Amino acid sequence: MSTRLPAPDFENKITDMQHLSERASRLPHPIVMTNGVFDILHRGHVTYLAQAKALGASLVVAINSDSSVKMLGKGEERPINTEADRAAVLAALQSVDLVVIFEDKVPLKAVEAAQPDIYVKGGDYKIEDLPEAKLVATWGAKTVTVQFEHQRSTTALLQKISSLNLKQKS
């Protein structure tokens, strides 16, 4: 007979857009925020998130909903993992304090609600191209891009898996 246990504590780190402002306001400052798909979590992701967290006291991560991933044009098969699964995996990370799922292509509503002190994106972005950077500047927050330590991507992982599958079939 198996024992039913309560949900892990990390599940409490997941919030919805309706409660994001209130939940974020209770976090220690400075609050750092980032966003992304985070489909198949890899070393590049966890390193980036740990580095983002090191810029402040709390880290809020906004993840693209399943429907907004489709808007990004990452492929019909993406995301591989559902938004609920991606949120749970991120929430389980020590570096992450709060996770929210957003529906739009760009997380302006989530950023507005969280009001981070620092907004972070990967080094492949230019600050002047980010609408989020313009938004956070309106309340005196700053935007930082973080150079990638490990050149990894979910797309590259999926291509590698696909090529392995093709080799096995031939």
XYZ file of N, CA and C in Angstrom:
510
model
N 0.846 -1.174 0.000
C 0.000 0.000 0.000
C 0.896 1.244 0.000
N 0.610 2.179 -0.872
C 1.414 3.400 -0.915
C 0.747 4.492 -0.081
N 1.570 5.399 0.374
C 1.103 6.489 1.220
C 0.940 7.752 0.387
N -0.140 8.415 0.532
C -0.376 9.697 -0.158
C 0.230 10.801 0.703
N 1.142 11.550 0.113
C 1.805 12.631 0.824
C 1.307 13.981 0.306
N 1.460 15.026 1.099
C 1.044 16.349 0.627
C 1.941 16.823 -0.512
N 1.456 17.788 -1.265
C 2.242 18.365 -2.364
C 3.531 18.953 -1.800
N 4.624 18.868 -2.540
C 5.885 19.448 -2.073
C 5.761 20.961 -1.876
N 6.549 21.501 -0.962
C 6.512 22.935 -0.666
C 6.763 23.808 -1.885
N 7.586 23.330 -2.823
C 7.903 24.175 -3.972
C 6.667 24.533 -4.794
N 5.616 23.729 -4.714
C 4.379 24.036 -5.447
C 3.802 25.388 -4.991
N 4.105 25.784 -3.757
C 3.626 27.073 -3.246
C 4.322 28.263 -3.902
N 5.400 28.019 -4.631
C 6.105 29.100 -5.325
C 5.418 29.474 -6.635
N 4.428 28.714 -7.052
C 3.736 28.985 -8.307
C 2.508 29.847 -8.009
N 2.381 30.930 -8.754
C 1.229 31.819 -8.591
C 0.585 32.066 -9.944
N -0.569 32.687 -9.923
C -1.221 33.069 -11.181
C -1.096 34.582 -11.345
N -1.454 35.054 -12.528
C -1.328 36.490 -12.813
C -2.156 37.327 -11.848
N -3.293 36.823 -11.437
C -4.185 37.563 -10.546
C -3.512 37.861 -9.199
N -2.659 36.968 -8.728
C -2.031 37.131 -7.410
C -0.552 37.526 -7.486
N -0.031 37.702 -8.685
C 1.397 37.985 -8.842
C 1.829 39.248 -8.111
N 1.117 40.321 -8.269
C 1.507 41.587 -7.639
C 1.611 41.445 -6.120
N 0.595 40.868 -5.530
C 0.568 40.702 -4.066
C 1.670 39.748 -3.595
N 1.863 38.646 -4.303
C 2.902 37.675 -3.912
C 4.296 38.275 -4.074
N 4.532 38.973 -5.180
C 5.848 39.577 -5.414
C 6.138 40.669 -4.394
N 5.129 41.398 -3.978
C 5.340 42.491 -3.018
C 5.836 41.984 -1.664
N 5.609 40.727 -1.377
C 6.063 40.145 -0.105
C 7.479 39.578 -0.162
N 8.093 39.582 -1.351
C 9.451 39.042 -1.494
C 10.498 40.058 -1.032
N 11.628 39.570 -0.534
C 12.715 40.489 -0.177
C 13.275 41.199 -1.419
N 13.650 42.450 -1.225
C 14.236 43.252 -2.312
C 15.748 43.215 -2.226
N 16.435 43.406 -3.334
C 15.915 43.674 -4.659
C 15.332 42.413 -5.310
N 14.222 42.646 -6.008
C 13.564 41.567 -6.751
C 14.111 41.560 -8.173
N 14.544 40.386 -8.599
C 15.030 40.169 -9.957
C 13.946 39.385 -10.683
N 13.757 39.713 -11.966
C 12.765 38.972 -12.750
C 13.347 38.621 -14.103
N 13.001 37.439 -14.578
C 13.349 37.020 -15.927
C 12.179 36.242 -16.489
N 12.286 35.872 -17.740
C 11.212 35.091 -18.353
C 11.772 34.224 -19.470
N 10.969 33.246 -19.875
C 11.358 32.373 -20.970
C 10.434 31.179 -21.056
N 10.761 30.296 -21.985
C 9.973 29.085 -22.190
C 10.398 28.007 -21.195
N 11.709 27.794 -21.051
C 12.257 26.789 -20.124
C 11.598 25.434 -20.347
N 11.639 24.967 -21.601
C 10.913 23.756 -21.982
C 11.578 22.489 -21.452
N 12.787 22.221 -21.882
C 13.537 21.087 -21.337
C 14.712 21.704 -20.574
N 14.608 21.686 -19.276
C 15.596 22.366 -18.434
C 16.975 21.741 -18.616
N 17.978 22.580 -18.819
C 19.341 22.103 -19.026
C 20.330 22.982 -18.244
N 21.579 22.642 -18.329
C 22.620 23.330 -17.578
C 22.655 24.834 -17.863
N 22.447 25.206 -19.103
C 22.414 26.625 -19.445
C 21.321 27.358 -18.694
N 20.134 26.750 -18.611
C 19.026 27.353 -17.880
C 19.353 27.538 -16.405
N 19.772 26.459 -15.753
C 19.963 26.535 -14.300
C 21.120 27.457 -13.927
N 22.145 27.514 -14.774
C 23.253 28.450 -14.532
C 22.756 29.878 -14.668
N 22.031 30.159 -15.732
C 21.475 31.492 -15.966
C 20.577 31.922 -14.804
N 19.701 31.037 -14.350
C 18.787 31.376 -13.254
C 19.543 31.635 -11.950
N 20.559 30.840 -11.675
C 21.366 31.064 -10.466
C 22.101 32.400 -10.556
N 22.611 32.733 -11.732
C 23.300 34.014 -11.906
C 22.327 35.182 -11.779
N 21.130 35.026 -12.327
C 20.117 36.077 -12.197
C 19.770 36.291 -10.728
N 19.579 35.207 -10.007
C 19.243 35.307 -8.574
C 20.353 36.019 -7.805
N 21.607 35.810 -8.192
C 22.737 36.429 -7.496
C 22.718 37.957 -7.613
N 21.950 38.494 -8.539
C 21.854 39.950 -8.702
C 20.940 40.601 -7.675
N 20.184 39.796 -6.935
C 19.244 40.356 -5.968
C 18.956 39.405 -4.832
N 17.857 39.655 -4.143
C 17.465 38.819 -3.008
C 16.408 37.787 -3.379
N 15.621 38.086 -4.423
C 14.530 37.199 -4.842
C 14.504 37.115 -6.354
N 14.087 35.961 -6.869
C 13.979 35.766 -8.317
C 12.574 35.326 -8.689
N 11.942 36.122 -9.549
C 10.631 35.801 -10.114
C 10.862 35.358 -11.552
N 10.294 34.212 -11.918
C 10.424 33.704 -13.279
C 9.035 33.627 -13.907
N 8.880 34.330 -15.025
C 7.640 34.263 -15.802
C 7.878 33.310 -16.957
N 6.998 32.320 -17.103
C 7.168 31.369 -18.205
C 6.027 31.508 -19.209
N 6.380 31.326 -20.463
C 5.389 31.371 -21.528
C 4.385 30.246 -21.352
N 3.105 30.584 -21.486
C 2.072 29.556 -21.494
C 2.279 28.684 -22.738
N 1.623 27.557 -22.755
C 1.724 26.678 -23.918
C 1.306 27.418 -25.186
N 0.225 28.201 -25.106
C -0.241 28.923 -26.296
C 0.723 30.032 -26.700
N 1.379 30.676 -25.753
C 2.316 31.732 -26.139
C 3.606 31.162 -26.713
N 3.963 29.932 -26.357
C 5.120 29.282 -26.983
C 4.848 29.121 -28.475
N 3.613 28.772 -28.816
C 3.236 28.626 -30.225
C 3.428 29.952 -30.970
N 3.124 31.077 -30.300
C 3.294 32.402 -30.909
C 4.759 32.696 -31.243
N 5.663 32.068 -30.518
C 7.092 32.320 -30.714
C 7.653 31.584 -31.923
N 6.882 30.669 -32.481
C 7.314 29.960 -33.678
C 8.428 28.957 -33.442
N 8.423 28.304 -32.299
C 9.468 27.336 -31.982
C 9.207 25.960 -32.596
N 8.088 25.826 -33.267
C 7.763 24.544 -33.893
C 6.448 24.010 -33.374
N 5.772 23.250 -34.212
C 4.448 22.732 -33.867
C 4.492 21.776 -32.676
N 5.606 21.071 -32.510
C 5.720 20.089 -31.417
C 6.066 20.725 -30.070
N 6.346 22.002 -30.060
C 6.733 22.690 -28.833
C 5.533 23.371 -28.199
N 5.478 23.472 -26.894
C 6.486 22.963 -25.987
C 6.380 21.452 -25.803
N 7.479 20.861 -25.411
C 7.509 19.434 -25.117
C 6.803 19.185 -23.784
N 7.135 19.984 -22.790
C 6.534 19.881 -21.457
C 5.435 20.928 -21.310
N 4.372 20.580 -20.626
C 3.255 21.505 -20.424
C 3.681 22.664 -19.523
N 2.920 23.742 -19.590
C 3.211 24.902 -18.755
C 3.199 24.547 -17.267
N 2.278 23.697 -16.848
C 2.212 23.298 -15.435
C 3.461 22.528 -15.032
N 3.926 21.639 -15.893
C 5.138 20.871 -15.592
C 6.367 21.774 -15.575
N 6.458 22.686 -16.562
C 7.600 23.600 -16.605
C 7.621 24.501 -15.377
N 6.456 24.974 -14.950
C 6.374 25.820 -13.757
C 6.826 25.055 -12.514
N 6.400 23.804 -12.384
C 6.769 22.999 -11.212
C 8.269 22.737 -11.161
N 8.860 22.402 -12.308
C 10.300 22.126 -12.333
C 11.079 23.386 -11.952
N 10.688 24.525 -12.490
C 11.368 25.780 -12.133
C 11.181 26.119 -10.657
N 9.963 25.930 -10.151
C 9.689 26.232 -8.746
C 10.522 25.366 -7.808
N 10.886 24.181 -8.254
C 11.692 23.287 -7.417
C 13.145 23.742 -7.284
N 13.571 24.661 -8.132
C 14.956 25.135 -8.075
C 15.169 26.070 -6.897
N 16.289 25.911 -6.234
C 16.642 26.744 -5.087
C 16.714 28.223 -5.459
N 17.177 28.518 -6.654
C 17.366 29.909 -7.059
C 16.061 30.644 -7.350
N 14.970 29.928 -7.528
C 13.702 30.529 -7.931
C 12.786 30.713 -6.722
N 12.240 31.934 -6.586
C 11.361 32.239 -5.460
C 9.881 32.276 -5.825
N 9.589 32.593 -7.092
C 8.199 32.702 -7.519
C 8.131 32.446 -9.019
N 7.099 31.711 -9.450
C 6.905 31.394 -10.867
C 5.484 31.780 -11.249
N 5.363 32.396 -12.423
C 4.050 32.736 -12.962
C 4.034 32.384 -14.444
N 2.888 31.980 -14.931
C 2.710 31.664 -16.352
C 2.021 32.860 -17.002
N 2.562 33.308 -18.145
C 1.932 34.428 -18.848
C 1.465 33.989 -20.234
N 0.419 34.640 -20.722
C -0.261 34.236 -21.953
C 0.217 34.961 -23.207
N 0.883 36.101 -23.052
C 1.261 36.920 -24.198
C 2.620 36.515 -24.747
N 2.947 37.044 -25.909
C 4.258 36.775 -26.513
C 5.372 37.420 -25.688
N 5.093 38.612 -25.170
C 6.040 39.362 -24.337
C 5.377 39.562 -22.975
N 6.112 39.364 -21.870
C 5.500 39.353 -20.540
C 5.270 40.724 -19.898
N 4.819 41.705 -20.662
C 4.665 43.049 -20.113
C 3.713 43.098 -18.919
N 2.602 42.375 -18.993
C 1.637 42.377 -17.882
C 2.261 41.754 -16.632
N 3.022 40.694 -16.812
C 3.675 40.040 -15.667
C 4.744 40.951 -15.057
N 5.521 41.591 -15.898
C 6.558 42.509 -15.409
C 5.910 43.669 -14.666
N 4.861 44.222 -15.225
C 4.134 45.326 -14.583
C 3.621 44.904 -13.206
N 3.072 43.700 -13.125
C 2.517 43.217 -11.859
C 3.602 42.944 -10.824
N 4.718 42.377 -11.241
C 5.780 42.014 -10.291
C 6.616 43.221 -9.857
N 6.729 44.235 -10.717
C 7.514 45.438 -10.418
C 8.928 45.103 -9.923
N 9.692 44.357 -10.719
C 11.046 43.993 -10.268
C 11.962 45.215 -10.181
N 12.976 45.081 -9.358
C 14.017 46.107 -9.263
C 15.027 45.928 -10.385
N 15.175 44.672 -10.832
C 16.119 44.325 -11.889
C 15.430 43.330 -12.819
N 15.460 43.632 -14.112
C 14.923 42.717 -15.111
C 16.107 42.128 -15.862
N 16.127 40.807 -16.026
C 17.281 40.123 -16.609
C 16.878 39.314 -17.833
N 17.728 39.380 -18.855
C 17.588 38.540 -20.038
C 18.966 37.985 -20.383
N 18.972 36.958 -21.222
C 20.228 36.358 -21.651
C 21.017 37.295 -22.549
N 22.289 37.017 -22.665
C 23.207 37.857 -23.424
C 22.942 37.902 -24.911
N 22.019 37.092 -25.405
C 21.678 37.137 -26.823
C 20.660 38.239 -27.128
N 20.227 38.960 -26.120
C 19.291 40.073 -26.298
C 20.021 41.401 -26.180
N 19.488 42.417 -26.853
C 19.979 43.788 -26.726
C 18.962 44.551 -25.888
N 19.420 45.219 -24.852
C 18.527 45.935 -23.943
C 17.617 46.900 -24.696
N 18.183 47.608 -25.674
C 17.385 48.607 -26.400
C 16.255 47.978 -27.232
N 16.305 46.671 -27.463
C 15.257 45.982 -28.228
C 14.156 45.395 -27.345
N 14.311 45.490 -26.038
C 13.371 44.851 -25.118
C 12.293 45.827 -24.637
N 11.021 45.582 -24.982
C 9.959 46.440 -24.453
C 9.890 46.375 -22.925
N 10.298 45.238 -22.360
C 10.314 45.087 -20.905
C 11.290 46.078 -20.268
N 12.408 46.333 -20.936
C 13.412 47.274 -20.411
C 12.839 48.685 -20.340
N 12.110 49.065 -21.381
C 11.479 50.395 -21.383
C 10.466 50.489 -20.250
N 9.716 49.419 -20.033
C 8.701 49.401 -18.977
C 9.330 49.533 -17.590
N 10.317 48.709 -17.277
C 10.891 48.751 -15.917
C 11.589 50.075 -15.645
N 12.079 50.724 -16.683
C 12.731 52.031 -16.507
C 11.733 53.080 -16.001
N 10.437 52.876 -16.278
C 9.436 53.856 -15.843
C 9.314 53.927 -14.326
N 9.711 52.888 -13.596
C 9.712 52.969 -12.133
C 11.133 52.929 -11.559
N 12.110 53.189 -12.410
C 13.490 53.325 -11.937
C 14.250 52.018 -11.816
N 13.693 50.933 -12.326
C 14.399 49.645 -12.287
C 15.385 49.587 -13.446
N 16.307 48.639 -13.351
C 17.289 48.502 -14.429
C 17.143 47.147 -15.111
N 17.670 47.081 -16.333
C 17.685 45.844 -17.100
C 19.132 45.422 -17.295
N 19.376 44.130 -17.133
C 20.720 43.563 -17.249
C 20.647 42.376 -18.204
N 21.643 42.253 -19.076
C 21.762 41.027 -19.860
C 22.939 40.239 -19.295
N 22.761 38.936 -19.217
C 23.756 38.047 -18.619
C 24.361 37.175 -19.713
N 25.670 37.213 -19.809
C 26.369 36.389 -20.791
C 26.182 34.911 -20.448
N 25.917 34.091 -21.453
C 25.719 32.665 -21.224
C 27.041 31.988 -20.894
N 27.047 31.186 -19.847
C 28.224 30.413 -19.448
C 28.312 29.101 -20.227
N 27.156 28.551 -20.566
C 27.103 27.256 -21.246
C 26.184 27.407 -22.454
N 26.725 27.181 -23.624
C 25.940 27.328 -24.850
C 25.065 26.083 -25.041
N 23.889 26.137 -24.462
C 22.933 25.044 -24.547
C 21.600 25.617 -25.012
N 20.796 24.778 -25.643
C 19.439 25.187 -25.992
C 18.553 23.959 -26.112
N 17.274 24.155 -25.827
C 16.318 23.069 -25.976
C 16.242 22.648 -27.438
N 16.275 23.615 -28.356
C 16.220 23.304 -29.783
C 17.382 22.396 -30.173
N 18.590 22.707 -29.687
C 19.759 21.873 -29.998
C 19.609 20.476 -29.394
N 19.064 20.389 -28.184
C 18.837 19.075 -27.564
C 17.855 18.243 -28.394
N 16.797 18.878 -28.845
C 15.804 18.159 -29.644
C 16.390 17.705 -30.981
N 17.241 18.525 -31.585
C 17.897 18.135 -32.833
C 18.828 16.945 -32.605
N 19.524 16.957 -31.466
C 20.417 15.847 -31.142
C 19.610 14.555 -30.950
N 18.514 14.631 -30.237
C 17.660 13.461 -30.016
C 17.123 12.945 -31.351
N 16.690 13.871 -32.185
C 16.163 13.498 -33.495
C 17.216 12.788 -34.343
N 18.449 13.298 -34.341
C 19.512 12.659 -35.129
C 19.869 11.289 -34.556
N 19.813 11.131 -33.246
C 20.066 9.819 -32.632
C 18.980 8.827 -33.046
N 17.741 9.295 -33.068
C 16.628 8.433 -33.482
C 16.778 7.995 -34.938
N 17.209 8.910 -35.798
C 17.408 8.579 -37.216
C 18.528 7.550 -37.383
N 19.610 7.685 -36.597
C 20.724 6.723 -36.671
C 20.285 5.328 -36.236
N 19.434 5.282 -35.185
C 18.965 3.995 -34.695
C 18.052 3.299 -35.701
N 17.298 4.075 -36.470
C 16.363 3.502 -37.444
C 17.091 3.009 -38.690
N 18.300 3.522 -38.947
C 18.986 3.090 -40.164
C 19.952 1.947 -39.943
